XYZ file of C-alpha atoms in Angstrom:
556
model
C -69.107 -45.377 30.946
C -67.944 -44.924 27.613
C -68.065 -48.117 25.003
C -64.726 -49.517 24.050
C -64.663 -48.422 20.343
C -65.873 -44.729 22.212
C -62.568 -44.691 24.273
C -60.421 -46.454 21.169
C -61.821 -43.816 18.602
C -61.012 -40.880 20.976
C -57.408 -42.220 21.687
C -54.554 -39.920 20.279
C -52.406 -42.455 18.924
C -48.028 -41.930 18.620
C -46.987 -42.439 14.880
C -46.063 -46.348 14.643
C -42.822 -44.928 13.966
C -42.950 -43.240 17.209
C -43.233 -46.337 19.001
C -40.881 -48.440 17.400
C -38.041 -45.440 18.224
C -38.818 -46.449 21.889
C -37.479 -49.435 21.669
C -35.002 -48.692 19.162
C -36.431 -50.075 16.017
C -35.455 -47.493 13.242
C -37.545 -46.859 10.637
C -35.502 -49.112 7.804
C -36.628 -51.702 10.120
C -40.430 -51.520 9.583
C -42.762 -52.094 6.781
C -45.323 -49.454 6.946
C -49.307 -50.327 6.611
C -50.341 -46.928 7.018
C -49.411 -44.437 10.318
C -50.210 -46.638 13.117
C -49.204 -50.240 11.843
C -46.240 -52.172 10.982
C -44.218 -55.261 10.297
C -40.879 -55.786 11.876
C -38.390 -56.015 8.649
C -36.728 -59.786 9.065
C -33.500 -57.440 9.074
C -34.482 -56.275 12.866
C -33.998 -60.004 13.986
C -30.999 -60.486 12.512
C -29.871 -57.443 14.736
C -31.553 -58.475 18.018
C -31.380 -61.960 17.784
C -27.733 -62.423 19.752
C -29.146 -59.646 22.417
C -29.640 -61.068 26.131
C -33.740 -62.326 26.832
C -36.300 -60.025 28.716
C -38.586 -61.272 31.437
C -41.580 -63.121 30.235
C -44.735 -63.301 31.883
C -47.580 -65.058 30.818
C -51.551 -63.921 31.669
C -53.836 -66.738 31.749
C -57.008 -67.338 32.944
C -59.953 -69.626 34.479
C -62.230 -71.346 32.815
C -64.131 -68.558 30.820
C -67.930 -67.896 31.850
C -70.787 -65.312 30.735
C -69.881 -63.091 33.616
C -66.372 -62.096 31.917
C -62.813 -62.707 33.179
C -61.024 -60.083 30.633
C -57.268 -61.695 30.322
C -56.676 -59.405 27.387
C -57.621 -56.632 29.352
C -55.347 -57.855 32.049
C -52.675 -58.340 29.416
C -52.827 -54.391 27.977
C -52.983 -52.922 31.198
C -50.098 -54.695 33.039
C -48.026 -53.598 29.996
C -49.137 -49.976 30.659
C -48.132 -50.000 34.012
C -45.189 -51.678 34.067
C -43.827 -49.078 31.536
C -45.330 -46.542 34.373
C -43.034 -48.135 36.632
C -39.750 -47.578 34.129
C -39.657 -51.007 32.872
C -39.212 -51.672 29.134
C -41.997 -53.439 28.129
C -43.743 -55.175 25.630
C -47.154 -56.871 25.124
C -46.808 -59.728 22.788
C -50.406 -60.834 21.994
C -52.412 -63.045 19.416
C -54.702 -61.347 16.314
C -58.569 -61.856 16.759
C -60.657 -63.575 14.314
C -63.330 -62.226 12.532
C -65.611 -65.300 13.704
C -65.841 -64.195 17.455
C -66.127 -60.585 16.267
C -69.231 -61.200 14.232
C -70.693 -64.030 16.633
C -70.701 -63.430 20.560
C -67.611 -63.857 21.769
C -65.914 -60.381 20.688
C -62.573 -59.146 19.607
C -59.028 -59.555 21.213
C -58.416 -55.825 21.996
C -58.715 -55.513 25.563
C -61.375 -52.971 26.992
C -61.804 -50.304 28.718
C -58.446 -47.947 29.102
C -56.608 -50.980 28.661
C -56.915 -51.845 25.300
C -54.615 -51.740 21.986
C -55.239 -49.513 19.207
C -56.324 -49.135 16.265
C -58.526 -51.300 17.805
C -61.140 -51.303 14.557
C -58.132 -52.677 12.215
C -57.497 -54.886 14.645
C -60.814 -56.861 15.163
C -61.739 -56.585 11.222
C -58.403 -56.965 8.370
C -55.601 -56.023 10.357
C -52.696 -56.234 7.998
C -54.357 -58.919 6.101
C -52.272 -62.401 7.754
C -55.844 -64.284 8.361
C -56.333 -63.444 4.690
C -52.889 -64.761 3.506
C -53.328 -68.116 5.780
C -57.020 -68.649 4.294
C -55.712 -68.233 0.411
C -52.250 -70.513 1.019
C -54.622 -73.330 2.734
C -57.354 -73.010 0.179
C -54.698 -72.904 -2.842
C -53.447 -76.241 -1.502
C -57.088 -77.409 -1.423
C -57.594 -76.616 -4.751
C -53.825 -78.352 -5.759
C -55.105 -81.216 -4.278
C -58.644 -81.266 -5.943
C -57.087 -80.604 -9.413
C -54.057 -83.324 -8.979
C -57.145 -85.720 -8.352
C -58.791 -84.661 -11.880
C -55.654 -84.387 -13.574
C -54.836 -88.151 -13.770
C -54.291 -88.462 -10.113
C -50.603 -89.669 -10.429
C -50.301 -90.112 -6.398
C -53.059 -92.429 -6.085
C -54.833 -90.305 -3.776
C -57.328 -92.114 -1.742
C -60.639 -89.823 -1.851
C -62.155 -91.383 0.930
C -58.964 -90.452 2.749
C -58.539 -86.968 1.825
C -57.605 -85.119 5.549
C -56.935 -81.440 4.153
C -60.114 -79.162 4.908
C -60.779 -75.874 3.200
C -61.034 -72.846 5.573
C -63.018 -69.453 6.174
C -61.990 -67.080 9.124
C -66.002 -66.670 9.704
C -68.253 -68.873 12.077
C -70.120 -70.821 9.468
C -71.694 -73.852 10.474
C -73.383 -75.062 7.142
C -69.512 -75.466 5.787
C -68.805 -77.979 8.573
C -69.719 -80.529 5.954
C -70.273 -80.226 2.065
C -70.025 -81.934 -1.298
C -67.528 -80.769 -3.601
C -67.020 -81.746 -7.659
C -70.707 -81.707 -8.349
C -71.657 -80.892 -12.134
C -70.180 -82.407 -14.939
C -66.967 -84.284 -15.207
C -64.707 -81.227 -15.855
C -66.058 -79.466 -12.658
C -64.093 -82.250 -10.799
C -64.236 -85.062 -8.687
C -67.565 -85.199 -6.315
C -66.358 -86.425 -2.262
C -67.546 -84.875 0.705
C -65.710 -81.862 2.146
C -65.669 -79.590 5.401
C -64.371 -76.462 6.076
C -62.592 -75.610 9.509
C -62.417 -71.779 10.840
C -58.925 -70.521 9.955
C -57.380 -70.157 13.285
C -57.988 -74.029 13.189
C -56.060 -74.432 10.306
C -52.695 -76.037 10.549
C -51.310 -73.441 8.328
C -51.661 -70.571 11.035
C -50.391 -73.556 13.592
C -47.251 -73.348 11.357
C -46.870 -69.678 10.885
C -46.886 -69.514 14.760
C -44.424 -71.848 15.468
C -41.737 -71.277 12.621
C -38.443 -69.661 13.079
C -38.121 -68.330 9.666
C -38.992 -68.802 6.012
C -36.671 -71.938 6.120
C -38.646 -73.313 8.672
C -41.802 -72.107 7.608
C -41.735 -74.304 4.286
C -39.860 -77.141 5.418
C -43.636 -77.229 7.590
C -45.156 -76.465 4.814
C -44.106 -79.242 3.077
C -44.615 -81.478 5.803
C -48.791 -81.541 5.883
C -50.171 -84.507 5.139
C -53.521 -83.997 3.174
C -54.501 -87.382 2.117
C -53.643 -90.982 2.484
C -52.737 -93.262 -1.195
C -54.822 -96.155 -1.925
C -51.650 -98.147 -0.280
C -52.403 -96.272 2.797
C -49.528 -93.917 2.832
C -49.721 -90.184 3.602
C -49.628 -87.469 0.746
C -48.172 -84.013 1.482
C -48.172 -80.735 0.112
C -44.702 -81.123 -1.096
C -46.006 -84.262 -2.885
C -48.282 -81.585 -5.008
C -45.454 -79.299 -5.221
C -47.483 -76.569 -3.350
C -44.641 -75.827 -0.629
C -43.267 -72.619 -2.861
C -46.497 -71.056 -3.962
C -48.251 -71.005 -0.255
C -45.022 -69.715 0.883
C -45.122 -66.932 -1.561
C -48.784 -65.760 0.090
C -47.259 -66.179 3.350
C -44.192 -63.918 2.858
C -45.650 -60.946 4.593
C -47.970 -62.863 6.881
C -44.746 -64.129 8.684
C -43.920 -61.023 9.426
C -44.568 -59.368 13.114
C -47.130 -56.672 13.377
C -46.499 -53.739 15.570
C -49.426 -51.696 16.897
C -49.491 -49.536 20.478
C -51.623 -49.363 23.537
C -53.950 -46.365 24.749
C -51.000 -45.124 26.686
C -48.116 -45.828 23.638
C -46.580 -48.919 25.059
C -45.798 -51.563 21.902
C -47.906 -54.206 21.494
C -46.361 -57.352 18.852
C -49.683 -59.055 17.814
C -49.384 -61.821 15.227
C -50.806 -65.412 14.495
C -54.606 -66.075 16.506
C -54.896 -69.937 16.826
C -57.775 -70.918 18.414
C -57.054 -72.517 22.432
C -60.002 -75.135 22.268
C -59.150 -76.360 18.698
C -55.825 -75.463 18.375
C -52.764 -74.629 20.249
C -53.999 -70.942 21.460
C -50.415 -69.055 21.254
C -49.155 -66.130 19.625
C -46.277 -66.579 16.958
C -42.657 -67.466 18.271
C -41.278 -64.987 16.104
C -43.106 -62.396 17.869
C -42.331 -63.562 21.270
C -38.818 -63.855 20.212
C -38.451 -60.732 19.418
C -40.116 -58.805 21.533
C -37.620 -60.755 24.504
C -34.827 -58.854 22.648
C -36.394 -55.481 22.565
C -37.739 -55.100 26.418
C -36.599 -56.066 29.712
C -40.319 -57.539 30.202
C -42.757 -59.042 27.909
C -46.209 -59.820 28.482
C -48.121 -62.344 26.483
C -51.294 -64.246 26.989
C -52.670 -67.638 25.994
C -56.218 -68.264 24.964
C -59.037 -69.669 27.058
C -58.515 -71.035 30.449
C -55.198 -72.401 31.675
C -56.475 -76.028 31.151
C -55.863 -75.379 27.556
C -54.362 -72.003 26.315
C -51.603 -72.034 29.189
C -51.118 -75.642 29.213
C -50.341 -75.749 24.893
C -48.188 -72.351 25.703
C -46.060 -74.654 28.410
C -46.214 -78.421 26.270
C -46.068 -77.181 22.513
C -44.889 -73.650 22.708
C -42.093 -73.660 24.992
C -40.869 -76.958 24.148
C -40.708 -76.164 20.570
C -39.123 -72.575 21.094
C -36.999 -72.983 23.821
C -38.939 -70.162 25.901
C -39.043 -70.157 29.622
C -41.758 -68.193 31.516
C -40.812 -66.482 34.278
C -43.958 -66.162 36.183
C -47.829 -66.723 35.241
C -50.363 -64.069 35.716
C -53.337 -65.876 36.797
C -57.045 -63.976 35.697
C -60.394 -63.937 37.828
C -63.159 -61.773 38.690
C -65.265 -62.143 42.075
C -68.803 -62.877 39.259
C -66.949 -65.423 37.679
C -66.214 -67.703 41.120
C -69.580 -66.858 41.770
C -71.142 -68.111 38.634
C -68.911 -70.860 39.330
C -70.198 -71.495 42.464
C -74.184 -72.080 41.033
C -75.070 -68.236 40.821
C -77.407 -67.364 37.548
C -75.820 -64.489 35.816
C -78.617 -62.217 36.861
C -77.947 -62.223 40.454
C -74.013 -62.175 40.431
C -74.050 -58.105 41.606
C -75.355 -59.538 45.275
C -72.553 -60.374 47.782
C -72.620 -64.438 48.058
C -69.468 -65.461 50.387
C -70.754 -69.126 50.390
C -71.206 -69.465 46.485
C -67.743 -67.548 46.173
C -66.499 -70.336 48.646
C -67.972 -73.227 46.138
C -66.651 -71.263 43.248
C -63.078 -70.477 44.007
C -62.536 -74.442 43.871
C -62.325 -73.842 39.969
C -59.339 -71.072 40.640
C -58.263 -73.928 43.169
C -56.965 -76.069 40.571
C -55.560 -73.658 37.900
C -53.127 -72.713 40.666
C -52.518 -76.260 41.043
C -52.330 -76.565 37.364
C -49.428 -74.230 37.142
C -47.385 -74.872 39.620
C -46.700 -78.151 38.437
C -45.188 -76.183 35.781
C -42.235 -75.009 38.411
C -43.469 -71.432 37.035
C -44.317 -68.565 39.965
C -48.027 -67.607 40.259
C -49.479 -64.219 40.525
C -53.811 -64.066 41.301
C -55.293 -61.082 39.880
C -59.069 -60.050 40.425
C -60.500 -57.808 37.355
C -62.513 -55.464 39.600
C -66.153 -54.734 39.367
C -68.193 -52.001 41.149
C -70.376 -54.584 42.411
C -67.632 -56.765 44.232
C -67.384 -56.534 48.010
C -64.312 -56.021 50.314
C -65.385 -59.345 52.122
C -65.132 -61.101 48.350
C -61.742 -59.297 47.831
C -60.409 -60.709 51.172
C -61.844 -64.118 50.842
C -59.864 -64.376 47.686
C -56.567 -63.206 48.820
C -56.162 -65.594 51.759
C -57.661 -68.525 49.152
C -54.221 -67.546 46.868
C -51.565 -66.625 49.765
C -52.426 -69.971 51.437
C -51.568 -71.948 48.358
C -48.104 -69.828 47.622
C -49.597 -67.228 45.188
C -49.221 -63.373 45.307
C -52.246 -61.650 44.706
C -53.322 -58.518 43.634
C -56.458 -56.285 42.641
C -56.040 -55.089 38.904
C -58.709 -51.740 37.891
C -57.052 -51.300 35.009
C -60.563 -51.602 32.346
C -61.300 -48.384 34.126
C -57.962 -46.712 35.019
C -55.781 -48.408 32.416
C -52.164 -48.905 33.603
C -52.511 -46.331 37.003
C -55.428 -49.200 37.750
C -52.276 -52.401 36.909
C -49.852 -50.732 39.234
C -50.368 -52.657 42.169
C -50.558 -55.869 40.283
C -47.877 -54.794 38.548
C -45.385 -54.587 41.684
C -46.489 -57.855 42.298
C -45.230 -59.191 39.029
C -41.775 -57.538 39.521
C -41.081 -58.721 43.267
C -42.204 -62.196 42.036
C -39.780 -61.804 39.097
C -36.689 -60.474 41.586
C -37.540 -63.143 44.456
C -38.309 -65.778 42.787
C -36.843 -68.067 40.083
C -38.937 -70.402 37.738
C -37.758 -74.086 37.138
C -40.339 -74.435 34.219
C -40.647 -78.026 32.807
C -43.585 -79.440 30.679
C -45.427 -82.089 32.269
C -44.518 -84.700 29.646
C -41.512 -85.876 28.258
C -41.312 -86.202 24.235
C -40.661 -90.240 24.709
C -43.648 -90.455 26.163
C -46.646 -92.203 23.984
C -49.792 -90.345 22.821
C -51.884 -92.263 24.790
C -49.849 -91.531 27.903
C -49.805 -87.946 26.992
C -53.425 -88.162 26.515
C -53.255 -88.977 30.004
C -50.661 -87.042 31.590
C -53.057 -83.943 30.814
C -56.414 -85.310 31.130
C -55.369 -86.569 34.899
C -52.827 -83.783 35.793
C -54.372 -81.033 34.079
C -57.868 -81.857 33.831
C -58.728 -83.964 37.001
C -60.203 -86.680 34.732
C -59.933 -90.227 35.736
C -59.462 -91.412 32.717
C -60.057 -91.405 28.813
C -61.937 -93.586 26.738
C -61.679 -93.736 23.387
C -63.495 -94.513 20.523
C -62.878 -97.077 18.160
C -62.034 -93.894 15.166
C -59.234 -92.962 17.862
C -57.883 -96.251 18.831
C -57.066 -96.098 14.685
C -56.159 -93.116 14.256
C -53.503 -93.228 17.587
C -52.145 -96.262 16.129
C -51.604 -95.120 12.694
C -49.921 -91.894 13.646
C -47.235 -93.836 15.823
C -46.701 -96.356 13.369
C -45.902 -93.128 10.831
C -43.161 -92.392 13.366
C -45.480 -89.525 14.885
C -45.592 -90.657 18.050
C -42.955 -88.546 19.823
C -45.055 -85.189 19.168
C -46.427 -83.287 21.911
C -50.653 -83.770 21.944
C -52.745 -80.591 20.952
C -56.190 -81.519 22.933
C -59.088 -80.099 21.552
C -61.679 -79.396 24.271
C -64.561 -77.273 25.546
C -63.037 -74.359 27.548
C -66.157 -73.865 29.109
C -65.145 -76.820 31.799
C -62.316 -78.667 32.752
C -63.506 -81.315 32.062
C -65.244 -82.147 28.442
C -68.956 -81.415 29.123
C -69.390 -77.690 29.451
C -72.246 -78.090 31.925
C -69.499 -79.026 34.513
C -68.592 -75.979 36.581
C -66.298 -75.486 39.510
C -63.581 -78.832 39.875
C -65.434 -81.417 38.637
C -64.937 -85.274 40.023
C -65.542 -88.633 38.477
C -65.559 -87.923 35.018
C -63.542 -89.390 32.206
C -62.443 -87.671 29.250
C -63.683 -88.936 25.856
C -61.433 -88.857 22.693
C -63.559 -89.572 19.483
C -60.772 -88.744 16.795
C -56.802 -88.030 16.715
C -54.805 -86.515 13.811
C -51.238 -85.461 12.942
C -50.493 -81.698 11.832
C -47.004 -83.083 10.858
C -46.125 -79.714 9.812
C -47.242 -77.755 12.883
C -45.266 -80.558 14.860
C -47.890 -81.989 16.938
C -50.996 -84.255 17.369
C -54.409 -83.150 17.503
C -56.501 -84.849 20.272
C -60.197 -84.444 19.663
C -62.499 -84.672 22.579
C -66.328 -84.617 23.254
C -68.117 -82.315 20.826
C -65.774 -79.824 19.910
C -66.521 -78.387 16.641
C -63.818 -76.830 14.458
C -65.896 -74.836 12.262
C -68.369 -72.163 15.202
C -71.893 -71.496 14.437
C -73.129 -68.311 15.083
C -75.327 -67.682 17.840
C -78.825 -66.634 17.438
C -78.118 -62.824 18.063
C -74.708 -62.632 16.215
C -72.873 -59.196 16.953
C -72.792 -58.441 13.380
C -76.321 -57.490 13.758
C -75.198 -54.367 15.745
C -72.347 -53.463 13.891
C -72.605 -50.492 11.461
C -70.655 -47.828 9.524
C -71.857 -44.182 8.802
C -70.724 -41.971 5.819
C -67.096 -41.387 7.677
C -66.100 -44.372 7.550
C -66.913 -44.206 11.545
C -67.318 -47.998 12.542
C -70.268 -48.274 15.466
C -70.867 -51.500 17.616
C -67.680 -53.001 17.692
C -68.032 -53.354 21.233
């Protein structure tokens, strides 16, 4: 079998222009970054924007293990074959960071025949928007650092200085520095971290607003420091609000690439599911709802957190609605669930499967609280068994779910057509009555709750004294009415990684809380999740490569 930059290299890719004709998108209407990329002009939305909403579906996961789930995957090729099966369709998807593609976790593609291309512009500078969200976080950095040695008018409090620099690049060393060393004009020394930039609140914010209006009323909103009489500072405090809106001009600005088989992919914004809220940019979803009669869109990570910030923060903030959830497993995965070491997942093991599925179990759970229809798909592998296959389909169709076999890594959408039939009977038959879990009235801590018990299967939380504080002092700011972005392991449900399956009797342990006032919500920070990634001790970057051609090798 051939790699995945083998079968994205050999691809014959439409003209972007091409594309966009498909859906009716002349070419006035896009911004050109070469002949296979393109922003959608703000002028397309303004044509679109009173046009009746497509069907969207959203493609989650379980919790992700070393055996590979492939939701992207899943994503790309049930696009493909819905278009096969005459539906208008677009695949509205998240940008990867450079982090992952350098350390082990890998790009945001797909693979396979179900992937979108150019695949290599993708995973490395795209159209630059990680680039643009790094420099308009880092230039408010450095307006903060130089208000401090200019006088310091605001009365900044440097031990309470909240705004982190960022680099789109695991980087652990940068999870804690010391800034202003030198002499006195090289600035004020005070410790200083960086955070990855899908962490950021900045790409939070480019996600989640409507329009440049929007976008720098957020802007304006971020609170980077506390004065000495303990009230918060904000960008529009430093007067930063028009200059980081200037480098984010283009950024906000839809990208539109294709898949192997020419169906239009929207991919824009990439924060992170375990540290941040895991969701593609509004705008893009928006739009593409106006364009095709179904969109498909994913949410990082496992339900527990990319599909439960997509229903909670997403939705509630945009007004979107899904109209049925596409639910991601493979038969290794349960099994690894289920105690198997990855070495020994290609032998048939009905009674670790059994164990395992519990894990699947409670995502389905998980989402049907949401009111939202549930479709199971299994990412085939040569190795899996018809007895595995069956097992798992009376599991779903006992608990209400459709399910269906998806083959689409190797047969792209011919391989989604079956799961794709699923997807449109469930859309025809049945009807969502999505609702978050929690009410906005609600407070934090009861939010806290409302996911760690519903969501989770925690008992409780505890928190630490830091978070009692910080919980306090965020509702007393008026804060308190925010939905909660929790930060969490997605290796679990619960917040120890080690935990596989549906774990019992555990509690969930907040050590620190913070507002992203301009993003709109509150950051929940639990066990030992680290904003800033390490890499591992074999990063991919070691295999990556480049020959005279300009012919990129390695990228998966």
């Amino acid at each position: 079998m051939k790699t995945d930059i083998e079968i994205a290299q050999e691809a014959v890719m439409l003209p972007i222009k091409e594309v966009a004709a498909s859906y009716g998108i002349s070419e006035d209407d896009l911004e050109l970054y070469g002949k296979y990329k393109a922003k959608l002009t703000d002028e397309l939305w303004e044509q679109v924007k009173d046009r009746k909403d497509g069907k969207l579906v959203l493609v989650t996961v379980i919790n992700p293990t070393p055996a590979g789930e492939g939701k992207t995957t899943t994503s790309v090729g049930l696009g493909d074959a819905l278009s096969r099966l005459g539906k208008k369709t677009l695949i509205a998807l998240r940008e990867p960071s450079l982090g992952p593609c350098f350390g082990i976790k890998g790009g945001a593609a797909g693979g396979g025949y179900a992937q979108v291309v150019p695949m290599e512009d993708l995973n490395l500078h795209f159209t630059g928007d990680f680039h643009a969200i790094t420099s308009a976080n880092n230039l408010l950095a450095a307006l903060l650092d130089n208000h401090i040695q200019q006088g310091n008018a605001l009365g900044i409090d440097t031990r309470q200085i909240l705004w982190k620099r960022c680099l789109d690049m695991n980087d652990r060393v940068l999870r804690n520095v010391v800034v202003g060393l030198g002499a006195k004009a090289d600035g004020v020394v005070r410790e200083d971290h960086f955070v990855i930039t899908v962490a950021s609140e900045i790409m939070a914010i480019l996600c989640l607003a409507e329009n440049m209006e929007d976008l720098k009323k957020r802007l304006g909103r971020i609170i980077v420091a506390y004065n000495y009489g303990g009230e918060p500072v904000t960008a529009e405090d430093l007067h930063a609000v028009g200059s980081m809106a200037a480098l984010l001009k283009d950024a906000l600005k839809p990208n539109l690439i294709q898949t192997l088989e020419h169906t239009g992919a929207i991919v824009h914004g990439g924060p992170f599911a375990n540290i941040a809220h895991g969701c593609n940019s509004v705008r893009a979803t928006r739009t593409a709802l106006k364009l095709a009669d179904v969109v498909v869109t994913e949410a990082g990570f496992g339900a527990d957190l990319g599909a439960e910030k997509f229903m909670d923060i997403k939705c509630r903030m945009a007004g979107l609605k899904p109209d049925a959830v596409v639910l991601v497993a493979t038969v290794r995965a349960l099994k690894y669930n289920g105690g198997v070491p990855k070495t020994e997942l290609k032998e048939e093991n009905l009674e670790a499967l059994e164990k395992g599925i519990v894990n699947l179990e409670k995502h389905i759970e998980n989402l049907q609280k949401y009111g939202v229809p549930v479709v199971v798909t299994l990412n085939s592998f040569v190795t899996d068994t018809e007895r595995e296959y069956e097992f798992i389909r009376r599991f779903c169709e006992e608990r209400g779910c459709e399910f269906a076999l998806s083959e689409v890594w190797a047969k792209g959408g011919e391989g989604g057509r079956a799961l794709a039939e699923k997807v449109l009977a469930t859309l025809e038959t049945k009807e969502s009555h999505f609702a978050p879990i929690y009410p906005d009235e609600m407070s934090l801590k009861d939010k806290i709750a409302a996911v760690a018990g519903e969501i989770y299967g925690a008992d409780g939380v505890t928190y630490a004294p830091a978070a009692e504080r910080a919980l306090k002092r965020i509702t007393e700011m008026g804060f308190g009415n925010m939905p909660v972005c929790m930060a969490k392991t997605q290796y679990s449900l619960s917040d120890d990684q080690t935990k596989l399956g549906r774990p019992t009797g555990f509690t969930i342990s907040v050590r620190d809380a913070y507002v992203s006032a301009g993003a709109g919500f509150v950051v929940v920070l639990t066990g030992a999740i680290m904003t800033m990634p390490g890499l591992p001790k074999v990063p991919a970057a070691e295999g990556i490569d480049v020959n005279e051609d300009g012919v990129i090798t390695g990228l998966f």
